[in-house]
XYZ file of C-alpha atoms in Angstrom:
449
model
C 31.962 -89.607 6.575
C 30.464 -93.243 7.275
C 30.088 -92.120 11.097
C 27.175 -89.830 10.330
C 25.120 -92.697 8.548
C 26.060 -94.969 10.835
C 25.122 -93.573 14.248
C 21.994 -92.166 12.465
C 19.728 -94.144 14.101
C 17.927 -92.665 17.039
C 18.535 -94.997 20.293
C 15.027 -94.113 22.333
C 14.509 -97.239 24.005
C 12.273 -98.754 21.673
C 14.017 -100.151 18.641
C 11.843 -102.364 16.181
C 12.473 -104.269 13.672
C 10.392 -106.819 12.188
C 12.897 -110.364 12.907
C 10.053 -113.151 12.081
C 12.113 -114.787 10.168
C 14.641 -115.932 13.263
C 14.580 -119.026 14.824
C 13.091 -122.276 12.687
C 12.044 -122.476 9.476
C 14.794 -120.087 8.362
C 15.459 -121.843 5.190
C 18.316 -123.956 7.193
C 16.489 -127.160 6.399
C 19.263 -129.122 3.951
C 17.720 -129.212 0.389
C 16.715 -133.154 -0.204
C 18.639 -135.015 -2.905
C 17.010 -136.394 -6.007
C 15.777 -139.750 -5.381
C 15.140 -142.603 -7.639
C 12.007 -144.432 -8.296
C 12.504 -147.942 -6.146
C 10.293 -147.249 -2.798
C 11.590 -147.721 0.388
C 15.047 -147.360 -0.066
C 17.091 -144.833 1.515
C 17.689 -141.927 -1.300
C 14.477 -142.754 -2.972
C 11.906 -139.842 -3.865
C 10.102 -141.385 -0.966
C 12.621 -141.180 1.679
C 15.069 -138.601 1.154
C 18.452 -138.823 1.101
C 20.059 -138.231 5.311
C 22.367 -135.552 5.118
C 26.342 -135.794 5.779
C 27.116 -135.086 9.155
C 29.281 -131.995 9.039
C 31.413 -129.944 11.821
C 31.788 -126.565 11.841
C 34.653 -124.706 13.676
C 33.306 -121.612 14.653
C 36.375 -119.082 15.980
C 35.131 -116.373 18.705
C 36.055 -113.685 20.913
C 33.889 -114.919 23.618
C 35.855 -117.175 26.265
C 34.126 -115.733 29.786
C 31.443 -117.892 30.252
C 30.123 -115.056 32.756
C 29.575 -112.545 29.656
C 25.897 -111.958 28.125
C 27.411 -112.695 24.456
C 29.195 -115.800 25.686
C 25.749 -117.198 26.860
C 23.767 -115.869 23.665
C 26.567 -117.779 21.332
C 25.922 -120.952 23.362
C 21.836 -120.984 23.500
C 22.286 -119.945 19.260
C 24.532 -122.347 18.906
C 22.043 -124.941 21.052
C 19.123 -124.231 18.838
C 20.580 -124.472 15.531
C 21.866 -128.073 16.442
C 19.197 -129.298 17.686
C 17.326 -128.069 14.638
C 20.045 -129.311 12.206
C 21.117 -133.022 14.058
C 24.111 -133.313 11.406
C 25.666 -130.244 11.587
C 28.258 -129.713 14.747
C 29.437 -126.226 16.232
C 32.920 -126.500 17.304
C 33.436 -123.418 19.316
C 36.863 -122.586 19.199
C 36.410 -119.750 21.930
C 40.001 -116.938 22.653
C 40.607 -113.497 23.780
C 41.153 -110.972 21.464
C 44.808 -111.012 21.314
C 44.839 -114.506 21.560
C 42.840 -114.944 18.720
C 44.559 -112.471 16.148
C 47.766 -114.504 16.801
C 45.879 -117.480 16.010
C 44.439 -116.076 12.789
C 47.540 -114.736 11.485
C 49.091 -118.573 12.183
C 46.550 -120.156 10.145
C 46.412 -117.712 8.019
C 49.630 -117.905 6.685
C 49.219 -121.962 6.350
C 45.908 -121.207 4.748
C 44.134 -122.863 7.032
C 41.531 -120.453 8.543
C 38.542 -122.268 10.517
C 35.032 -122.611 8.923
C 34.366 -118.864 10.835
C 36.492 -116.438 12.035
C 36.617 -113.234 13.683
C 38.133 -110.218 12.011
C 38.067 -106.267 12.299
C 37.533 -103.809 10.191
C 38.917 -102.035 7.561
C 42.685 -101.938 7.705
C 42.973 -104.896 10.160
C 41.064 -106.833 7.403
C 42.213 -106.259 4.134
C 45.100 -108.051 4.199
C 43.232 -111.452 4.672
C 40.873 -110.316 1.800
C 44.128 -109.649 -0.532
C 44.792 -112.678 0.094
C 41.783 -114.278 -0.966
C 41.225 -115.965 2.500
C 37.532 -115.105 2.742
C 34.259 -115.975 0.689
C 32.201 -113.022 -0.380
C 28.899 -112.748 1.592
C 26.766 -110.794 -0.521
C 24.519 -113.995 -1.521
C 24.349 -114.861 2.255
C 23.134 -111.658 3.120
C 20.211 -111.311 1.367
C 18.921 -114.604 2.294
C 15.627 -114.162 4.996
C 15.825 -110.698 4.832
C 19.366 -110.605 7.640
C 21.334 -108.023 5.439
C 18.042 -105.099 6.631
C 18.389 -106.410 10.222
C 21.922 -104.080 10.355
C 22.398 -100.481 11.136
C 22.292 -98.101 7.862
C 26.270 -98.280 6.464
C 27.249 -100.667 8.999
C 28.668 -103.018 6.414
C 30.567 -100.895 4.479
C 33.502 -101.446 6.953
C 33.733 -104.948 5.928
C 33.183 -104.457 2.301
C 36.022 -104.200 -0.606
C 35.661 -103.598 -4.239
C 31.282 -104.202 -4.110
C 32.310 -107.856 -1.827
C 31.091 -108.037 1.649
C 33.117 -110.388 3.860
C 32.669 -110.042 7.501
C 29.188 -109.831 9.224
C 30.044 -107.457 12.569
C 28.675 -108.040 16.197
C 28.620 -104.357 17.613
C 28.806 -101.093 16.735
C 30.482 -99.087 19.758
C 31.917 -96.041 21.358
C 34.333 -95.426 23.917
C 33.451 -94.103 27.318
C 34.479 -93.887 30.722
C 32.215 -96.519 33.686
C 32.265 -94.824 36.991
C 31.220 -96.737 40.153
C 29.419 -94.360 42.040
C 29.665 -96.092 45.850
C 33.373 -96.079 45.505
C 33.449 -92.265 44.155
C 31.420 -91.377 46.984
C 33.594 -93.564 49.572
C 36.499 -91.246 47.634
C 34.364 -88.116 47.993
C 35.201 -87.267 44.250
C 33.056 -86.287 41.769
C 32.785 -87.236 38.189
C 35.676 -85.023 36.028
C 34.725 -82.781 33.089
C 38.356 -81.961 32.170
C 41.424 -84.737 32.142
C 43.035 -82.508 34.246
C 40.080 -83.529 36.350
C 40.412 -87.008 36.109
C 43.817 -87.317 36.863
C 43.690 -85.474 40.435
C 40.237 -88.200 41.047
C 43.304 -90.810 40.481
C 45.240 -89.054 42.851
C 42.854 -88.770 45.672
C 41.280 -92.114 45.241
C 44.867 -93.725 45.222
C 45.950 -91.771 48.434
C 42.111 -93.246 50.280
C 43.295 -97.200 49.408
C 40.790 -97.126 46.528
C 42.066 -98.388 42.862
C 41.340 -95.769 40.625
C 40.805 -97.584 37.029
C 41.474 -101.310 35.525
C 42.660 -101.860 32.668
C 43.496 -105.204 30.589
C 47.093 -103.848 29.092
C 47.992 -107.698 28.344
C 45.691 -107.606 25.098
C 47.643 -104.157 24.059
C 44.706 -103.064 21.868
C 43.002 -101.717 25.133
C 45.760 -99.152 26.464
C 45.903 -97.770 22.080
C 42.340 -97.635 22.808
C 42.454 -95.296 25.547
C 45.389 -93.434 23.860
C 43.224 -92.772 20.967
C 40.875 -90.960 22.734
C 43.564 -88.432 24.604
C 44.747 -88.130 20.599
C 41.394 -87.364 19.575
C 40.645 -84.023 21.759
C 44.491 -83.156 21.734
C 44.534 -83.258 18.394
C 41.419 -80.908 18.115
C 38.902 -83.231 16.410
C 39.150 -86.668 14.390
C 41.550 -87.403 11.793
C 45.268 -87.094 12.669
C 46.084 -90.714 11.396
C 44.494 -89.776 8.184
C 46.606 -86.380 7.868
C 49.570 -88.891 8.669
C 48.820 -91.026 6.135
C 47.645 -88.185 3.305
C 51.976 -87.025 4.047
C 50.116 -83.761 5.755
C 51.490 -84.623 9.169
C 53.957 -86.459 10.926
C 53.521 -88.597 14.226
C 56.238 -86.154 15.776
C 53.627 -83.192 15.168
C 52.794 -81.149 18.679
C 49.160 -83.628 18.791
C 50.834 -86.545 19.345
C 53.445 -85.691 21.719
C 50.857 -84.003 23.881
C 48.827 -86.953 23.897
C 51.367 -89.485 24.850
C 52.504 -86.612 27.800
C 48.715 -86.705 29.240
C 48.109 -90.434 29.299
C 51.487 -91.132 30.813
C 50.550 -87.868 33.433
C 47.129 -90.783 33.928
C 49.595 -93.409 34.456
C 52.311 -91.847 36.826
C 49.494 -90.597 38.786
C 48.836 -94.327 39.661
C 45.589 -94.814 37.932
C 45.970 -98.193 36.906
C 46.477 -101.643 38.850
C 50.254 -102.620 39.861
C 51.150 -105.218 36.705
C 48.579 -104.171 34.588
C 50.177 -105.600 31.357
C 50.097 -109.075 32.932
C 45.864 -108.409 33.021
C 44.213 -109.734 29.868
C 41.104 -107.894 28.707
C 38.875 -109.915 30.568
C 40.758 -109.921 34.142
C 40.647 -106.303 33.999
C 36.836 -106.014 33.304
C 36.398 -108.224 36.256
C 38.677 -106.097 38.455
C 35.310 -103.435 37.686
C 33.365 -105.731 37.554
C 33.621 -107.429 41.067
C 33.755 -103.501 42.267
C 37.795 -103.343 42.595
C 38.695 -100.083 40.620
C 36.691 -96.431 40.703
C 36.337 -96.391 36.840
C 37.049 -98.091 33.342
C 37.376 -96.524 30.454
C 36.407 -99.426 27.218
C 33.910 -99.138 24.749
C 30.146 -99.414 24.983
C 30.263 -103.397 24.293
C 31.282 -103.430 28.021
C 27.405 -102.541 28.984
C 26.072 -105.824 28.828
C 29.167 -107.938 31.719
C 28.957 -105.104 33.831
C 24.964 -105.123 33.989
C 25.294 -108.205 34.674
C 28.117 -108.276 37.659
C 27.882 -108.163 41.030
C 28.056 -104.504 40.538
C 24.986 -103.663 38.245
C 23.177 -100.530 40.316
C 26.418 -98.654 41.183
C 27.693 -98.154 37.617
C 27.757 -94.576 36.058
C 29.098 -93.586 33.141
C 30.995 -90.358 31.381
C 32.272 -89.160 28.067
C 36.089 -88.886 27.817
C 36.269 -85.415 29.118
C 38.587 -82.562 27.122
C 42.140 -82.823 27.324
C 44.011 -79.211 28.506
C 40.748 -77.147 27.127
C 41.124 -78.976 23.877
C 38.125 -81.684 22.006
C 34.484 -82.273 22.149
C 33.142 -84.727 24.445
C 30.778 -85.553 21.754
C 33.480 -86.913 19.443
C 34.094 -90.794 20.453
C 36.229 -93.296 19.390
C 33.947 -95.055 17.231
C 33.932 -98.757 17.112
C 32.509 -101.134 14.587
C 32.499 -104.077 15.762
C 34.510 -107.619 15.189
C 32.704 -109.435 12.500
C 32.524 -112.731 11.720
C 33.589 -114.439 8.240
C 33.495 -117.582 6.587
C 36.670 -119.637 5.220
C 37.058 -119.522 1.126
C 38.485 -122.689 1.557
C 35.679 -124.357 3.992
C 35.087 -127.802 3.414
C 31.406 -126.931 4.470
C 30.644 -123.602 2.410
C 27.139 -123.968 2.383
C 26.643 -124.940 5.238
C 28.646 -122.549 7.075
C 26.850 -119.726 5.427
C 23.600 -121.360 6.572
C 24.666 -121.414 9.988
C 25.724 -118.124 10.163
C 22.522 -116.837 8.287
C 20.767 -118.517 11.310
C 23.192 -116.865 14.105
C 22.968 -113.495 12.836
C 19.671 -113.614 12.628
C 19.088 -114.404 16.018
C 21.872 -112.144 17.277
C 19.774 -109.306 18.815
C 16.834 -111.030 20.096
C 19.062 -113.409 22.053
C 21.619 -110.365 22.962
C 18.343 -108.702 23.981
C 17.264 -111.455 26.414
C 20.788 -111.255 28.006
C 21.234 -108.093 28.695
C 23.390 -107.990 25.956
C 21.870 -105.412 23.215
C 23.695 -102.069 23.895
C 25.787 -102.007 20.710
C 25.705 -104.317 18.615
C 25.285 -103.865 14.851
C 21.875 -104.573 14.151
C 18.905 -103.235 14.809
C 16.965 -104.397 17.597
C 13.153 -105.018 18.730
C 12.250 -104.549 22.120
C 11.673 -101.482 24.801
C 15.391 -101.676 26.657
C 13.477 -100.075 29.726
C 10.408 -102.403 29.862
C 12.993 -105.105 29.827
C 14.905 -104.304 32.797
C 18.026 -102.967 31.547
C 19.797 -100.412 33.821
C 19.768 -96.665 34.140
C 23.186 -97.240 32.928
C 22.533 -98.634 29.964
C 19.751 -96.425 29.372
C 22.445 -93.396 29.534
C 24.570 -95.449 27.337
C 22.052 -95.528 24.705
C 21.411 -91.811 24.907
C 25.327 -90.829 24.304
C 24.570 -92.694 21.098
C 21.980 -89.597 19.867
C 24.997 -87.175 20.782
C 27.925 -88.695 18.445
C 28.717 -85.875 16.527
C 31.794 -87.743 15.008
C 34.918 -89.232 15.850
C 37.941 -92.106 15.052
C 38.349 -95.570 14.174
C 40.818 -97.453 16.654
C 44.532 -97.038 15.374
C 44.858 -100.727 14.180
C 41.762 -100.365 12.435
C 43.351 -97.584 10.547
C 47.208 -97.631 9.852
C 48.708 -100.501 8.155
C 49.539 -103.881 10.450
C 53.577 -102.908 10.799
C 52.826 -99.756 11.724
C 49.991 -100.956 14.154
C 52.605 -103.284 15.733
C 54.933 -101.113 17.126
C 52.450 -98.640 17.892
C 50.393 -101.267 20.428
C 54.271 -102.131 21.947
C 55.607 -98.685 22.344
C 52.053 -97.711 24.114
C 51.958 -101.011 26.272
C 55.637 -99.709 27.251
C 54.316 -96.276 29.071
C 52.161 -98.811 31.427
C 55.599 -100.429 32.239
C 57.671 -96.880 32.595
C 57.798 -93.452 31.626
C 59.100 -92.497 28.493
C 60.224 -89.544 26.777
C 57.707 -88.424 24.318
C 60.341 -87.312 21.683
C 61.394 -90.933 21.676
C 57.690 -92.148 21.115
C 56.966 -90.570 18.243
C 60.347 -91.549 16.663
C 59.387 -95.033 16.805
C 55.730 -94.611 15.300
C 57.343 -92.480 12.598
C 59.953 -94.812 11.876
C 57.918 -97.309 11.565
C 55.221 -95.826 9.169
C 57.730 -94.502 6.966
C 59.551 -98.380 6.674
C 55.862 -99.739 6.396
C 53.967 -97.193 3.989
């Protein structure tokens, strides 16, 4: 399984990698035109040719100004303008939700920016079926950026020997804790769900909000439902079964698992109108100390070290779900990725551009607090640098990943995913019978196979 290759690496502190090539002189220096003999004149083999001012749109998930990423796109972004006067970075800057509808739009027009952001695997493919996206196997190899990523990494944006997407982070799912308000709750942290529900309860009945959540961008509550799935179901793979006709969605697994998250959300554990809370307004309810605990993937590390809240931040695995799962299963994440328009007006130049951001990707995540996770490999000592104790723990769950799941829209096919992230966003909204969930994910996978 890709998993075991790609959490291989051993997170100790000290990464290193060998990144000389990042920053100037990275071969982004426009190749001079063929001159002519007459001196003096403009496009002569004494004065070279000025390049054509070009302006790339460059798509991200990175609106909150306040995130580490955010600020690394910005000062990458800086640098390689300044270093390239006639090239201009358009940031075209969404939430995740916000920017899949977006994508899809221009998608179907044809009309995908100069970069975009994509996921992996089955949330991809359809774009690459459709030819929307140039192959970035050249790219890769250029100043040495395809051996700054994680062994396999890529293989999650590759299809049929073509790589198209170059992926920010490579994450797991866990639970944040803040440790004054469990202590103001006199709770401690749960090893069983059963555990974590009754937390809820007692932190809800002391005034304290028990967990944020961003339900608005729906991927976040499938997220969290994923991971109930995942020890209910005994281990990884129950979409896979699904899909290999071994299992249906209305198998004992899944009906269990939507039972214990909505027994999470009757017992109050979430903000009052948390589907009207994008992904970001939730973090911050965390994040400006607000709610006891979050549950989001690892990618989270780098706002919350650096909130108002850094030094009061714990963190758990998803604990076993009635005696069932290992905590050192995750739901595995890689990352978003970023590729390049087959029908840029600026090819070349794109794929020089985002040579030169990749390439500075971890050192500049690095500097911002921003390193836990990503994709690539990273040079530095985390602890000499000041990162937390949190993030320190963070790094160590990555040495215990024995294994795990990809997200569910990373997995099933886009109808399928569709009315799965609607009939989960509807349990945050009101109880449902479980019967009735699974009916609708079955029906839907058996009109979309």
């Amino acid at each position: 399984m890709k998993w075991s290759y790609i959490f291989k690496f051993a997170i100790t502190g000290t990464l290193a990698l060998s990144l000389a090539a990042c920053g100037g002189g990275n071969g982004n220096t426009p190749n001079n035109s063929q001159g002519t003999n007459e001196p003096g004149v403009e496009g002569t083999a004494n004065t070279p040719e000025k390049p054509k001012d070009v302006t790339i749109t460059f798509q991200n998930i990175f609106p909150d100004p306040t995130d580490p990423k955010h600020i690394m796109m910005k000062t990458i972004v800086a640098n390689y303008e300044a270093e390239n006067p006639h090239v201009k970075i358009e940031l075209d800057s969404l939430n995740t939700d916000q920017q899949k509808l977006k994508l899809k739009t221009q998608a179907a027009s044809k009309e995908v920016p100069d970069i975009t952001v994509v996921n992996p695997s089955a949330q991809m493919k359809p774009f690459v079926d459709a030819g929307l996206f140039a192959p970035l196997n050249d790219m890769v190899e250029e100043n040495g950026l395809k051996d700054t990523f994680q062994e396999g990494i890529l293989d999650w944006y590759t299809f049929d020997g073509n790589l198209y997407a170059l992926p920010d982070g490579n994450n797991i799912g866990l639970v944040y804790y803040n440790k004054e308000l469990f202590e103001q709750g006199g709770v401690e942290v749960p090893t069983t769900f059963e555990e974590m529900v009754e937390v809820v309860k007692t932190l809800k009945a002391k005034g304290i909000q028990p967990m944020a959540i961003g339900e608005k961008d729906t991927w976040t509550g499938s997220f969290l439902f994923m991971n109930v799935l995942l020890r209910t179901n005994g281990g990884p793979g129950f979409l896979q079964d699904v899909m290999d006709g071994k299992r249906t969605f209305e198998d004992p697994a899944f009906l269990e698992a939507v039972d214990s998250l909505q027994s999470l959300i009757q017992a109050g554990a979430f903000q009052e109108g948390a589907t009207s809370f994008d992904y970001n307004a939730g973090g911050n309810l965390f994040n400006t100390g607000k709610a006891a605990m979050y549950y989001m993937g690892s990618w989270a590390t780098g706002s919350i070290e650096t909130s108002s809240v850094n030094g009061k931040i714990g963190v758990f695995k998803f604990p076993t779900v009635n005696g069932k799962g290992d905590p050192n299963e995750f739901m595995l994440a890689p990352g978003s990725a970023f590729a390049i328009s087959a029908n840029s007006d600026h090819l070349e130049e794109t794929k020089k551009f985002l040579n030169y951001f990749m390439l500075n990707f971890p050192q500049e995540a690095f500097k911002v607090k921003g390193a836990v996770g990503i994709a690539q490999k990273v040079e530095g000592d985390f602890e000499a640098a000041g990162y937390s104790d949190m993030a320190m723990d963070v790094l160590a769950m990555f040495k215990d990943v024995k294994g795990g799941d990809l997200a569910f829209d990373n997995t099933m096919n886009p109808g399928t995913t569709q009315v799965h992230l609607t009939s989960i966003q509807n349990l945050f909204v009101q109880k449902k019978d479980a019967a009735d969930v699974a009916k609708e994910h079955q029906t839907a996978y058996e009109s979309n196979k």
